[in-house]
Short mmCIF file of C-alpha atoms in Angstrom, two decimals:
data_model
loop_
_atom_site.label_atom_id
_atom_site.label_comp_id
_atom_site.label_asym_id
_atom_site.label_seq_id
_atom_site.Cartn_x
_atom_site.Cartn_y
_atom_site.Cartn_z
CA MET A 1 0.00 0.00 0.00
CA ILE A 2 1.53 3.28 -1.10
CA TYR A 3 -0.51 5.85 0.75
CA HIS A 4 0.47 9.12 2.31
CA TRP A 5 -1.15 8.87 5.75
CA ASP A 6 -2.18 12.06 7.45
CA TRP A 7 -4.23 11.48 10.57
CA SER A 8 -4.42 15.19 11.24
CA VAL A 9 -6.93 15.57 8.37
CA PRO A 10 -10.09 14.55 10.25
CA ILE A 11 -9.17 16.63 13.31
CA SER A 12 -8.05 19.81 11.54
CA ALA A 13 -10.08 22.78 10.28
CA PRO A 14 -12.30 22.84 8.34
CA TYR A 15 -12.71 19.07 8.19
CA LEU A 16 -13.35 18.55 11.89
CA GLY A 17 -16.19 21.06 11.55
CA TRP A 18 -17.57 19.10 8.58
CA LEU A 19 -17.53 15.87 10.61
CA MET A 20 -19.24 17.59 13.54
CA SER A 21 -21.90 19.04 11.25
CA GLY A 22 -22.35 15.54 9.79
CA LEU A 23 -22.68 14.13 13.30
CA ALA A 24 -25.31 16.74 14.14
CA TRP A 25 -27.37 15.81 11.07
CA THR A 26 -27.01 12.12 11.84
CA LEU A 27 -28.39 12.74 15.32
CA LEU A 28 -31.18 14.98 14.02
CA VAL A 29 -32.27 12.44 11.39
CA ALA A 30 -31.97 9.43 13.68
CA GLY A 31 -33.68 11.22 16.59
CA ALA A 32 -36.69 12.47 14.63
CA ALA A 33 -37.02 9.21 12.68
CA TRP A 34 -36.94 7.32 15.99
CA VAL A 35 -39.86 9.34 17.37
CA ILE A 36 -41.96 8.50 14.30
CA ALA A 37 -40.82 4.89 14.29
CA PHE A 38 -41.50 4.36 18.00
CA VAL A 39 -44.95 5.97 18.15
CA LEU A 40 -46.19 4.52 14.86
CA GLY A 41 -44.45 1.18 15.43
CA ALA A 42 -46.03 0.73 18.86
CA ALA A 43 -49.46 1.65 17.49
CA ILE A 44 -49.20 -0.77 14.54
CA GLY A 45 -47.82 -3.47 16.82
CA ILE A 46 -50.85 -3.09 19.12
CA LEU A 47 -53.19 -3.11 16.08
CA ARG A 48 -51.76 -6.48 15.09
CA THR A 49 -52.75 -8.02 18.44
CA LEU A 50 -56.28 -6.60 18.78
CA PRO A 51 -59.26 -8.97 18.67
CA HIS A 52 -60.58 -7.24 15.52
CA ARG A 53 -59.87 -8.73 12.14
CA GLY A 54 -59.87 -5.36 10.34
CA ALA A 55 -57.36 -3.80 12.73
CA ARG A 56 -55.05 -6.77 12.40
CA MET A 57 -55.29 -6.57 8.60
CA ILE A 58 -54.29 -2.91 8.55
CA GLY A 59 -51.28 -3.66 10.72
CA ALA A 60 -50.28 -6.65 8.61
CA VAL A 61 -50.50 -4.71 5.36
CA TYR A 62 -48.39 -1.87 6.75
CA VAL A 63 -45.70 -4.19 8.03
CA THR A 64 -45.60 -6.21 4.81
CA VAL A 65 -45.32 -3.17 2.57
CA PHE A 66 -42.67 -1.31 4.52
CA ARG A 67 -40.63 -4.35 5.45
CA SER A 68 -40.47 -5.75 1.91
CA VAL A 69 -39.02 -2.76 0.06
CA PRO A 70 -35.33 -1.88 0.54
CA LEU A 71 -34.84 1.30 2.54
CA LEU A 72 -32.63 2.83 -0.16
CA LEU A 73 -35.46 2.40 -2.65
CA GLN A 74 -38.04 3.76 -0.21
CA LEU A 75 -36.03 6.96 0.28
CA PHE A 76 -35.68 7.33 -3.48
CA LEU A 77 -39.43 6.80 -3.96
CA TRP A 78 -40.36 9.34 -1.27
CA TYR A 79 -37.96 11.91 -2.69
CA PHE A 80 -38.32 11.56 -6.44
CA VAL A 81 -41.52 9.67 -7.19
CA VAL A 82 -44.15 10.58 -4.59
CA PRO A 83 -44.10 14.35 -5.34
CA GLU A 84 -44.79 13.58 -9.02
CA LEU A 85 -47.96 11.67 -8.08
CA LEU A 86 -49.42 14.53 -6.05
CA PRO A 87 -51.42 17.51 -7.37
CA ALA A 88 -49.12 20.11 -8.94
CA SER A 89 -49.55 22.73 -6.20
CA VAL A 90 -48.80 20.28 -3.39
CA ALA A 91 -45.86 18.87 -5.35
CA HIS A 92 -44.47 22.35 -5.88
CA TRP A 93 -44.77 23.08 -2.17
CA ILE A 94 -42.89 19.90 -1.28
CA LYS A 95 -40.20 20.49 -3.88
CA ARG A 96 -39.64 24.22 -3.41
CA ASP A 97 -41.27 25.73 -0.32
CA LEU A 98 -40.79 22.99 2.24
CA PRO A 99 -37.69 23.94 4.22
CA LEU A 100 -34.99 21.25 4.32
CA PRO A 101 -36.74 18.81 1.94
CA GLU A 102 -33.87 16.29 2.06
CA TYR A 103 -34.02 16.25 5.85
CA TRP A 104 -37.78 15.74 6.17
CA THR A 105 -37.85 13.15 3.41
CA SER A 106 -35.10 11.20 5.17
CA VAL A 107 -36.85 11.44 8.53
CA ILE A 108 -40.19 10.26 7.16
CA GLY A 109 -38.69 7.53 4.98
CA LEU A 110 -36.49 6.17 7.74
CA GLY A 111 -39.22 6.57 10.38
CA LEU A 112 -41.89 4.71 8.40
CA PHE A 113 -39.48 1.92 7.46
CA THR A 114 -38.32 1.42 11.04
CA ALA A 115 -41.89 1.57 12.34
CA ALA A 116 -42.65 -1.67 10.48
CA ARG A 117 -39.80 -3.40 12.29
CA ILE A 118 -40.71 -1.97 15.70
CA ALA A 119 -44.35 -3.01 15.12
CA GLU A 120 -43.26 -6.62 14.81
CA GLN A 121 -41.24 -6.37 17.99
CA PHE A 122 -44.18 -4.91 19.89
CA ARG A 123 -46.48 -7.62 18.54
CA ALA A 124 -44.03 -10.27 19.68
CA GLY A 125 -43.71 -8.57 23.06
CA ILE A 126 -47.47 -8.38 23.62
CA GLN A 127 -48.00 -11.97 22.50
CA ALA A 128 -45.18 -13.09 24.78
CA VAL A 129 -47.16 -11.84 27.79
CA GLY A 130 -49.44 -14.77 27.11
CA ARG A 131 -53.12 -15.54 26.60
CA GLY A 132 -53.53 -16.30 30.30
CA GLN A 133 -52.84 -12.73 31.32
CA SER A 134 -55.28 -11.18 28.87
CA MET A 135 -57.98 -13.74 29.79
CA ALA A 136 -57.36 -13.03 33.48
CA ALA A 137 -57.65 -9.31 32.77
CA ALA A 138 -60.96 -9.83 30.99
CA ALA A 139 -62.20 -12.13 33.76
CA SER A 140 -61.46 -9.51 36.41
CA GLY A 141 -63.74 -7.09 34.57
CA LEU A 142 -61.18 -4.91 32.79
CA THR A 143 -62.19 -3.46 29.45
CA LEU A 144 -59.96 -4.12 26.42
CA LEU A 145 -58.39 -0.67 26.82
CA GLN A 146 -57.76 -1.25 30.50
CA SER A 147 -56.27 -4.70 29.96
CA TYR A 148 -53.79 -3.22 27.52
CA ARG A 149 -53.08 -0.22 29.71
CA TYR A 150 -52.65 -2.03 33.03
CA VAL A 151 -51.69 -5.60 32.17
CA LEU A 152 -50.34 -6.27 28.68
CA LEU A 153 -48.38 -3.14 27.73
CA PRO A 154 -46.44 -2.59 30.98
CA VAL A 155 -45.02 -6.09 30.71
CA ALA A 156 -44.64 -6.12 26.90
CA ALA A 157 -42.78 -2.80 26.94
CA ARG A 158 -40.17 -4.32 29.23
CA TYR A 159 -39.89 -7.44 27.07
CA VAL A 160 -39.17 -5.42 23.92
CA LEU A 161 -36.48 -3.17 25.39
CA PRO A 162 -33.51 -5.35 24.29
CA PRO A 163 -34.63 -5.67 20.63
CA LEU A 164 -35.55 -1.96 20.66
CA THR A 165 -31.93 -1.21 21.50
CA SER A 166 -30.86 -2.99 18.31
CA GLU A 167 -33.51 -1.13 16.36
CA PHE A 168 -32.31 2.20 17.73
CA LEU A 169 -28.77 1.37 16.62
CA ASN A 170 -30.16 0.46 13.19
CA VAL A 171 -31.81 3.86 12.90
CA VAL A 172 -28.51 5.58 13.68
CA LYS A 173 -26.66 3.53 11.10
CA ASN A 174 -29.40 3.56 8.45
CA SER A 175 -29.46 7.35 8.63
CA SER A 176 -26.32 7.18 6.48
CA LEU A 177 -28.57 6.28 3.53
CA ALA A 178 -29.90 9.84 3.70
CA LEU A 179 -26.79 10.85 1.76
CA THR A 180 -28.33 9.21 -1.31
CA ILE A 181 -30.94 11.96 -1.40
CA GLY A 182 -28.41 14.64 -0.65
CA LEU A 183 -28.31 15.03 3.11
CA LEU A 184 -24.72 15.54 4.24
CA GLU A 185 -24.82 13.52 7.43
CA LEU A 186 -21.73 11.86 8.92
CA THR A 187 -21.02 9.48 6.03
CA GLY A 188 -21.81 12.17 3.45
CA GLN A 189 -19.38 14.59 5.09
CA SER A 190 -16.65 11.90 5.12
CA ARG A 191 -17.16 11.57 1.37
CA GLN A 192 -16.86 15.33 1.05
CA ILE A 193 -13.54 15.26 2.89
CA GLU A 194 -12.30 12.41 0.69
CA GLY A 195 -13.24 14.39 -2.42
CA VAL A 196 -11.32 17.48 -1.30
CA THR A 197 -8.26 15.92 0.32
CA PHE A 198 -8.06 12.40 -1.14
CA HIS A 199 -7.50 11.30 2.47
CA GLY A 200 -10.61 9.15 2.42
CA ILE A 201 -9.30 6.34 4.59
CA GLU A 202 -8.62 8.74 7.47
CA ALA A 203 -12.00 10.43 7.05
CA PHE A 204 -13.94 7.14 6.94
CA THR A 205 -11.99 5.82 9.93
CA ALA A 206 -12.94 8.93 11.90
CA ALA A 207 -16.59 8.45 10.89
CA THR A 208 -16.43 4.79 11.92
CA LEU A 209 -15.11 5.72 15.37
CA ILE A 210 -17.87 8.29 15.79
CA TYR A 211 -20.54 5.70 14.85
CA VAL A 212 -19.04 3.23 17.34
CA ALA A 213 -19.00 5.89 20.07
CA LEU A 214 -22.64 6.74 19.29
CA THR A 215 -23.82 3.16 19.38
CA LEU A 216 -21.88 2.34 22.57
CA THR A 217 -23.48 5.35 24.25
CA ALA A 218 -26.91 4.25 23.07
CA ILE A 219 -26.34 0.70 24.32
CA ALA A 220 -25.25 1.97 27.74
CA ALA A 221 -28.26 4.28 27.96
CA MET A 222 -30.71 1.50 27.02
CA ARG A 223 -29.11 -0.88 29.54
CA ALA A 224 -29.59 1.76 32.21
CA ILE A 225 -33.24 2.14 31.26
CA GLU A 226 -33.68 -1.65 31.38
CA ARG A 227 -32.27 -1.70 34.92
CA VAL A 228 -34.35 1.23 36.14
CA VAL A 229 -37.68 -0.09 34.87
CA ALA A 230 -37.05 -3.76 35.67
CA ILE A 231 -39.77 -5.48 37.73
CA PRO A 232 -38.16 -7.98 40.10
CA GLY A 233 -38.99 -11.56 39.18
CA LEU A 234 -40.57 -10.70 35.81
CA MET A 235 -37.65 -11.42 33.50
CA ALA A 236 -35.25 -14.33 33.66
CA ARG A 237 -31.97 -13.43 35.32
CA VAL A 238 -29.04 -13.03 32.95
CA MET B 1 19.15 1.53 -4.59
CA PRO B 2 18.26 3.89 -7.41
CA GLY B 3 21.88 4.33 -8.46
CA SER B 4 22.62 0.71 -9.13
CA SER B 5 19.27 0.13 -10.82
CA PHE B 6 20.02 3.02 -13.14
CA PHE B 7 23.34 1.48 -14.15
CA CYS B 8 21.78 -1.95 -14.47
CA ARG B 9 19.13 -0.64 -16.78
CA ALA B 10 21.52 1.59 -18.70
CA GLY B 11 23.89 -1.34 -19.11
CA LEU B 12 21.14 -3.68 -20.19
CA GLY B 13 19.83 -1.06 -22.60
CA LEU B 14 23.26 -0.60 -24.13
CA LEU B 15 23.72 -4.33 -24.40
CA LEU B 16 20.40 -4.79 -26.14
CA ALA B 17 20.93 -1.83 -28.45
CA ALA B 18 24.47 -2.74 -29.36
CA THR B 19 24.30 -6.48 -29.71
CA LEU B 20 20.69 -7.45 -30.37
CA ALA B 21 19.38 -4.21 -31.85
CA ALA B 22 16.19 -4.96 -29.93
CA PRO B 23 13.65 -2.15 -29.51
CA ALA B 24 14.59 0.08 -26.59
CA MET B 25 11.12 -0.47 -25.08
CA ALA B 26 11.50 -4.18 -24.43
CA LEU B 27 13.30 -3.83 -21.12
CA GLY B 28 11.20 -6.14 -18.99
CA ALA B 29 9.76 -5.02 -15.68
CA GLY B 30 13.08 -3.63 -14.41
CA GLU B 31 12.74 -2.10 -10.95
CA SER B 32 9.16 -0.94 -11.45
CA PRO B 33 6.90 -2.48 -8.77
CA ILE B 34 3.80 -1.95 -10.92
CA LEU B 35 5.33 -3.58 -14.01
CA LYS B 36 6.66 -6.40 -11.84
CA ARG B 37 3.23 -7.20 -10.45
CA ILE B 38 1.67 -6.93 -13.90
CA ALA B 39 4.25 -9.44 -15.19
CA GLU B 40 3.63 -11.71 -12.19
CA ARG B 41 -0.15 -11.74 -12.62
CA ASN B 42 0.17 -11.72 -16.42
CA ALA B 43 -2.66 -9.19 -16.27
CA ILE B 44 -3.04 -5.44 -16.07
CA THR B 45 -5.93 -4.18 -13.94
CA ILE B 46 -7.84 -1.14 -15.14
CA GLY B 47 -10.15 0.82 -12.86
CA HIS B 48 -13.19 2.13 -14.70
CA ARG B 49 -16.39 4.06 -14.04
CA GLU B 50 -19.70 2.30 -14.60
CA ALA B 51 -21.79 5.12 -16.00
CA SER B 52 -19.56 7.99 -17.09
CA ALA B 53 -20.31 7.82 -20.81
CA PRO B 54 -18.58 8.50 -23.11
CA TYR B 55 -15.42 8.61 -20.98
CA SER B 56 -15.56 5.36 -19.07
CA PHE B 57 -18.65 3.20 -18.84
CA ILE B 58 -20.20 -0.22 -19.30
CA SER B 59 -21.91 -0.49 -22.67
CA ARG B 60 -25.19 -2.25 -23.42
CA GLU B 61 -23.12 -5.23 -24.51
CA GLN B 62 -21.58 -5.24 -21.00
CA ARG B 63 -18.18 -4.12 -22.31
CA VAL B 64 -16.02 -1.49 -20.63
CA GLU B 65 -15.60 1.30 -23.16
CA GLY B 66 -15.00 4.98 -23.61
CA TYR B 67 -12.61 7.75 -24.49
CA SER B 68 -10.54 7.35 -21.29
CA ILE B 69 -10.50 3.57 -21.72
CA ASP B 70 -9.29 3.82 -25.34
CA LEU B 71 -6.45 6.11 -24.24
CA CYS B 72 -5.52 3.65 -21.50
CA MET B 73 -5.37 0.92 -24.15
CA LYS B 74 -2.35 2.82 -25.54
CA VAL B 75 -0.73 2.32 -22.15
CA VAL B 76 -1.69 -1.37 -22.23
CA ASP B 77 -0.03 -1.68 -25.66
CA ALA B 78 3.12 -0.05 -24.29
CA VAL B 79 3.14 -2.43 -21.30
CA LYS B 80 2.73 -5.42 -23.64
CA ALA B 81 5.71 -4.24 -25.72
CA ARG B 82 7.82 -3.51 -22.66
CA LEU B 83 7.15 -6.87 -21.02
CA GLU B 84 7.10 -8.72 -24.36
CA LYS B 85 3.78 -10.25 -23.38
CA PRO B 86 1.48 -9.84 -26.39
CA ASP B 87 -1.18 -11.97 -24.70
CA LEU B 88 -1.28 -9.89 -21.49
CA GLN B 89 -4.77 -10.07 -20.01
CA ILE B 90 -6.81 -6.99 -19.14
CA LYS B 91 -8.88 -7.06 -15.96
CA TYR B 92 -11.50 -4.44 -15.20
CA VAL B 93 -12.45 -3.27 -11.73
CA PRO B 94 -15.39 -0.85 -11.36
CA ILE B 95 -14.59 2.11 -9.11
CA ASN B 96 -16.44 5.05 -7.63
CA THR B 97 -15.35 8.32 -6.07
CA THR B 98 -15.28 6.75 -2.62
CA ASN B 99 -13.06 3.75 -3.28
CA ARG B 100 -10.90 4.89 -6.21
CA ILE B 101 -8.02 6.29 -4.17
CA ALA B 102 -7.85 3.29 -1.83
CA LEU B 103 -7.90 0.83 -4.73
CA VAL B 104 -5.10 2.69 -6.52
CA ALA B 105 -3.06 3.15 -3.34
CA ASN B 106 -3.23 -0.51 -2.29
CA GLY B 107 -2.32 -1.77 -5.75
CA THR B 108 -5.61 -3.44 -6.69
CA ILE B 109 -5.70 -1.22 -9.74
CA ASP B 110 -2.70 -0.57 -11.97
CA ILE B 111 -4.22 2.38 -13.79
CA GLU B 112 -7.52 4.22 -13.29
CA CYS B 113 -9.20 5.38 -16.47
CA GLY B 114 -12.20 7.51 -15.63
CA THR B 115 -13.05 11.13 -15.10
CA THR B 116 -10.72 12.10 -12.27
CA THR B 117 -9.61 15.72 -12.05
CA ASN B 118 -5.85 16.12 -11.64
CA THR B 119 -5.13 18.40 -8.65
CA LEU B 120 -1.95 19.14 -6.70
CA ALA B 121 -3.55 18.03 -3.43
CA ARG B 122 -4.44 14.71 -5.05
CA GLN B 123 -0.87 14.40 -6.37
CA GLU B 124 0.26 14.03 -2.77
CA GLN B 125 -1.61 10.75 -2.83
CA VAL B 126 -1.38 9.36 -6.37
CA GLU B 127 0.51 9.79 -9.63
CA PHE B 128 -1.32 11.25 -12.62
CA SER B 129 -0.92 10.65 -16.36
CA PRO B 130 -0.66 13.58 -18.79
CA ILE B 131 -3.91 15.53 -19.16
CA PHE B 132 -6.25 14.04 -21.76
CA TYR B 133 -9.39 16.11 -21.32
CA ILE B 134 -10.09 19.63 -20.15
CA THR B 135 -13.35 20.80 -18.72
CA GLY B 136 -14.63 23.13 -16.03
CA THR B 137 -17.67 23.70 -13.90
CA GLN B 138 -20.78 24.73 -15.82
CA VAL B 139 -24.45 24.57 -15.00
CA LEU B 140 -27.16 22.27 -16.34
CA VAL B 141 -30.57 23.97 -16.42
CA SER B 142 -33.93 23.24 -18.01
CA ALA B 143 -34.22 24.53 -21.57
CA ALA B 144 -36.88 27.05 -20.50
CA ASN B 145 -34.56 28.73 -17.99
CA SER B 146 -33.45 32.21 -19.12
CA ALA B 147 -30.31 32.28 -16.94
CA LYS B 148 -27.07 32.82 -18.86
CA GLU B 149 -24.51 32.58 -16.06
CA VAL B 150 -24.45 31.02 -12.61
CA GLU B 151 -24.88 34.53 -11.14
CA ASP B 152 -28.35 34.63 -12.71
CA LEU B 153 -29.31 31.82 -10.33
CA LYS B 154 -28.90 34.13 -7.32
CA GLY B 155 -30.99 32.93 -4.39
CA LYS B 156 -32.04 29.77 -6.23
CA ARG B 157 -31.41 26.11 -5.44
CA VAL B 158 -28.47 24.55 -7.30
CA ALA B 159 -27.39 20.92 -7.07
CA VAL B 160 -23.75 19.85 -6.88
CA LEU B 161 -22.07 16.46 -6.65
CA GLN B 162 -20.99 15.39 -3.18
CA GLY B 163 -17.23 15.67 -2.78
CA SER B 164 -16.66 17.15 -6.23
CA SER B 165 -14.32 19.95 -7.20
CA ASN B 166 -17.39 21.71 -8.66
CA GLU B 167 -18.96 21.86 -5.22
CA GLN B 168 -15.90 23.54 -3.73
CA SER B 169 -15.74 26.16 -6.47
CA LEU B 170 -19.44 26.96 -6.34
CA ARG B 171 -19.35 27.24 -2.55
CA ALA B 172 -16.37 29.64 -2.81
CA LEU B 173 -18.15 31.75 -5.46
CA ASN B 174 -21.34 31.71 -3.42
CA ASP B 175 -19.47 33.05 -0.38
CA SER B 176 -17.35 35.64 -2.20
CA GLU B 177 -20.17 37.12 -4.30
CA LYS B 178 -22.91 36.62 -1.71
CA LEU B 179 -25.15 34.88 -4.24
CA GLY B 180 -27.24 33.17 -1.57
CA ILE B 181 -27.49 30.02 -3.67
CA GLU B 182 -28.83 27.07 -1.69
CA LEU B 183 -26.67 24.02 -2.44
CA VAL B 184 -28.29 20.61 -2.79
CA TYR B 185 -25.97 17.60 -2.66
CA ALA B 186 -26.59 15.02 -5.39
CA LYS B 187 -25.05 11.57 -5.19
CA ASP B 188 -24.19 11.13 -8.87
CA LEU B 189 -24.58 12.70 -12.29
CA GLY B 190 -27.89 10.99 -13.09
CA GLU B 191 -29.41 12.09 -9.81
CA GLY B 192 -28.22 15.68 -10.26
CA ALA B 193 -29.85 15.80 -13.68
CA LEU B 194 -33.02 14.22 -12.26
CA LEU B 195 -33.16 17.00 -9.64
CA VAL B 196 -33.20 19.56 -12.48
CA ALA B 197 -35.67 17.59 -14.62
CA SER B 198 -38.09 17.13 -11.71
CA ASP B 199 -37.83 20.86 -10.88
CA ARG B 200 -36.43 20.27 -7.40
CA VAL B 201 -33.53 22.59 -8.19
CA ASP B 202 -32.95 25.35 -10.74
CA GLY B 203 -29.52 24.19 -11.84
CA PHE B 204 -26.91 21.47 -11.45
CA ALA B 205 -23.27 22.55 -11.36
CA ALA B 206 -20.92 19.84 -12.64
CA ASP B 207 -18.14 19.19 -15.14
CA GLY B 208 -19.22 20.96 -18.34
CA GLY B 209 -18.19 18.11 -20.62
CA GLN B 210 -20.19 15.54 -18.69
CA ILE B 211 -23.40 17.56 -18.41
CA LYS B 212 -23.21 18.53 -22.09
CA VAL B 213 -23.05 14.84 -22.94
CA PHE B 214 -25.96 14.16 -20.58
CA ALA B 215 -28.08 16.95 -22.11
CA ALA B 216 -27.29 15.64 -25.60
CA THR B 217 -27.99 11.97 -24.93
CA LYS B 218 -30.18 11.40 -21.90
CA ALA B 219 -32.52 14.40 -21.52
CA GLN B 220 -36.17 13.29 -21.49
CA PRO B 221 -37.80 14.61 -23.63
CA LYS B 222 -34.94 15.42 -25.98
CA GLY B 223 -33.79 19.03 -25.76
CA SER B 224 -35.36 19.68 -22.34
CA LEU B 225 -32.00 20.39 -20.69
CA LYS B 226 -29.16 22.75 -21.63
CA VAL B 227 -25.75 23.79 -20.32
CA ILE B 228 -25.04 27.44 -19.52
CA GLY B 229 -22.25 29.65 -18.27
CA ARG B 230 -18.53 30.19 -18.58
CA LEU B 231 -16.08 27.64 -17.18
CA LEU B 232 -16.02 28.42 -13.45
CA THR B 233 -13.06 26.14 -12.80
CA TYR B 234 -10.25 24.43 -14.67
CA ASP B 235 -10.70 20.66 -14.39
CA PRO B 236 -8.09 18.65 -16.28
CA TYR B 237 -8.70 14.89 -16.39
CA SER B 238 -5.84 12.43 -15.96
CA ALA B 239 -5.50 8.71 -15.36
CA MET B 240 -4.44 7.77 -11.82
CA MET B 241 -1.78 5.28 -10.79
CA GLN B 242 0.16 4.35 -7.69
CA ARG B 243 2.58 7.01 -6.52
CA GLY B 244 6.34 6.57 -6.44
CA ASP B 245 6.89 4.35 -9.50
CA LEU B 246 8.90 6.59 -11.82
CA ASP B 247 9.45 3.83 -14.39
CA PHE B 248 5.77 3.11 -14.85
CA SER B 249 4.93 6.80 -14.78
CA LEU B 250 7.45 7.39 -17.58
CA LEU B 251 5.98 4.54 -19.60
CA VAL B 252 2.53 6.12 -19.25
CA LYS B 253 3.87 9.58 -20.19
CA ARG B 254 5.56 8.08 -23.22
CA ALA B 255 2.42 6.26 -24.36
CA PHE B 256 0.32 9.42 -24.01
CA ALA B 257 2.94 11.63 -25.75
CA GLU B 258 2.98 9.24 -28.73
CA THR B 259 -0.81 9.23 -28.86
CA PHE B 260 -0.97 13.03 -28.72
CA ARG B 261 1.78 13.41 -31.37
CA SER B 262 0.25 11.01 -33.88
CA SER B 263 -3.14 12.80 -33.79
CA GLU B 264 -4.51 9.46 -32.60
CA ALA B 265 -5.84 11.29 -29.53
CA GLU B 266 -7.83 13.69 -31.71
CA LYS B 267 -9.27 10.76 -33.63
CA LEU B 268 -10.35 9.11 -30.38
CA TYR B 269 -11.99 12.36 -29.30
CA GLU B 270 -13.84 12.51 -32.60
CA LYS B 271 -14.87 8.85 -32.23
CA TRP B 272 -16.51 9.37 -28.81
CA PHE B 273 -17.66 12.99 -28.87
CA GLY B 274 -18.35 13.48 -32.59
CA PRO B 275 -21.61 11.48 -32.56
CA LEU B 276 -22.84 13.73 -29.71
CA GLY B 277 -22.26 16.84 -31.81
CA ILE B 278 -19.37 17.99 -29.61
CA THR B 279 -16.21 19.18 -31.37
CA ILE B 280 -12.78 19.36 -29.78
CA GLU B 281 -12.06 22.59 -27.87
CA PRO B 282 -8.98 24.62 -28.92
CA GLU B 283 -7.61 24.37 -25.34
CA LEU B 284 -7.55 20.59 -25.50
CA LYS B 285 -5.97 20.62 -28.97
CA THR B 286 -3.22 22.87 -27.60
CA ALA B 287 -2.81 20.60 -24.58
CA PHE B 288 -2.24 17.65 -26.91
CA VAL B 289 0.44 19.58 -28.82
CA ILE B 290 2.20 20.78 -25.67
CA GLN B 291 2.20 17.35 -24.04
CA ALA B 292 3.58 15.60 -27.13
CA ILE B 293 7.03 15.75 -25.57
CA PRO B 294 9.80 14.82 -28.06
CA ARG B 295 11.24 11.30 -27.95
#
C-alpha cells in the first residue's frame, strides 16, 4: 500500500467542523425518525394483536409493505416519485417551499421503514405476555383498553427493550442512507472530505469511530433504562 | 538503490541496443513495482467508471468502453511491448469516487481510467498521467430557464455532486459574491440531472463536458435540458496510478505523448464525442500539442 497517511486531516479545520456538522445531522435524522418509528411502530404493533380482524389486517398490510421494500429504494421513492404523483400545487410546495426537503424526506422515509420493524417487535412482546394474562384481565372485569393499559403493555414494553436497542442502533446507522438523497450527514461529510483531500481512509476511519462511540453510548443508555424499569422476578436473570 | 538500478538498466539497454538491436522499449519489468506485479499476474488491472459515458462506462453489450478507456489501451499496448507479453490479459475493476483512491493506493488497480480531475492536493496521494481532457464547472438547467450565467441563479437552489471539485468552487463563489445560492448535494450525475428535470432545483453545477453529454444523450424529452455559463473552474482529467513508481509513470507519459503526437488522440476524441455533436475545444488541442514531448 503506497498511501500518504495524514491522521491530522479529520481533526483539523475545516474538516473537523464538517464531521461535527455531519454528526449533528445524523443525530437529528436518527432522533426524529426514531420518534416516528417508536410511536407509529407501537401503534401498529398493538393493532396487530387486537381482537378485531380489520385492525389486524391494517397492521399486517403496513408491516408487509414497509418491510419488503429496501430502505434505499423507499427513500428514493419518497424523494423523487411521490411528489410527481401529487397535485401540482402540493408537489411544488414539497419540492420548493418545504424547508430542508432532504431532511424531512429522510426522517419520514427512515421513520416509516423502522416503524414496520418496531411493530413486529411490539407484537411479539405483547404476545409473549401470554393468553392467560389477557384472559385473566378480561375475567377480572377490565375493558380491552384497561387490559392493555394495566396488564399487557407494561409487561410487553419491558420485554421489547432489548430488541428496541438494536432497532435504535439500526436507525442511527441507516441514517447514512440519507446521503443518497443529498443530506450531508456523517457518512456524506466523510465523502466530502475524501473528495477534497483524497485522504478518504482517514475520514472514513474517523466516521467509523464516531458511529461506534454513538452506538456504545446508546447501548449503555438503554441498559440503564432496562435496569431502572425492571420489575423484580418478571424477567429471567441473565 | 536507485543508483545501481540506473546502471543496471543503462547497461542492459546498451547491451540490447548494441548487440541485439532490440527495440529500446523491451526492457522487462526492471525495478518498477507496478510492471513487476503486472508481469507476475500476467494481467493489467484497469479501474473504470460504470456510467460515465462517453469517458468510461459499461456499454449495453456489458463491455467497458470509452474515451478514457481507449487512451488507457495505448498504455496497455506499451506495457505489452515492454514486457514482451502480447497476450497480457486486461482485468476491469469498477470504481467510484469513494473507493478509487484506496484501490489505486493498495495496488488493486494498476491504472484508473475515468473522469478524475488532476489536482496538486491529489498528487500528494497518487501519480497522474498527462492531461487528456479539459473541462470546467458549468451549469445544467432546463431549456426554459433564461439564466445565462451562474450569477443569474442568485438565491435559487443549485445541485452539486458530493465531494466534487465543482462543489468547492461553487461554494467559494457563493461566499465571495454573496449569491445566496442554496446548495443541494446530489449523489451522482444521473441524480443531479433528475433534480433539475423534476424541478427540485434550478440548476446542477458539474463538469461541463459531462453535463453537455448528458443533455445531448439522456434528456427526457430530448432538448429539455441545456448547459449554460462560462467555465467556473479548470478541471483537467488524468488517469491515476500508484505514486512513487517513476518507471511506470514514464511509460505512461511516453504512451500518451505518442498518442498526442500522432493525432490518434484527436481521432479518439472525434470517435466518442463526434456522434454527440461535440467538437474538440482549442484548449484541449493545444494541450495535446504541448504534451507531445519529443522522444
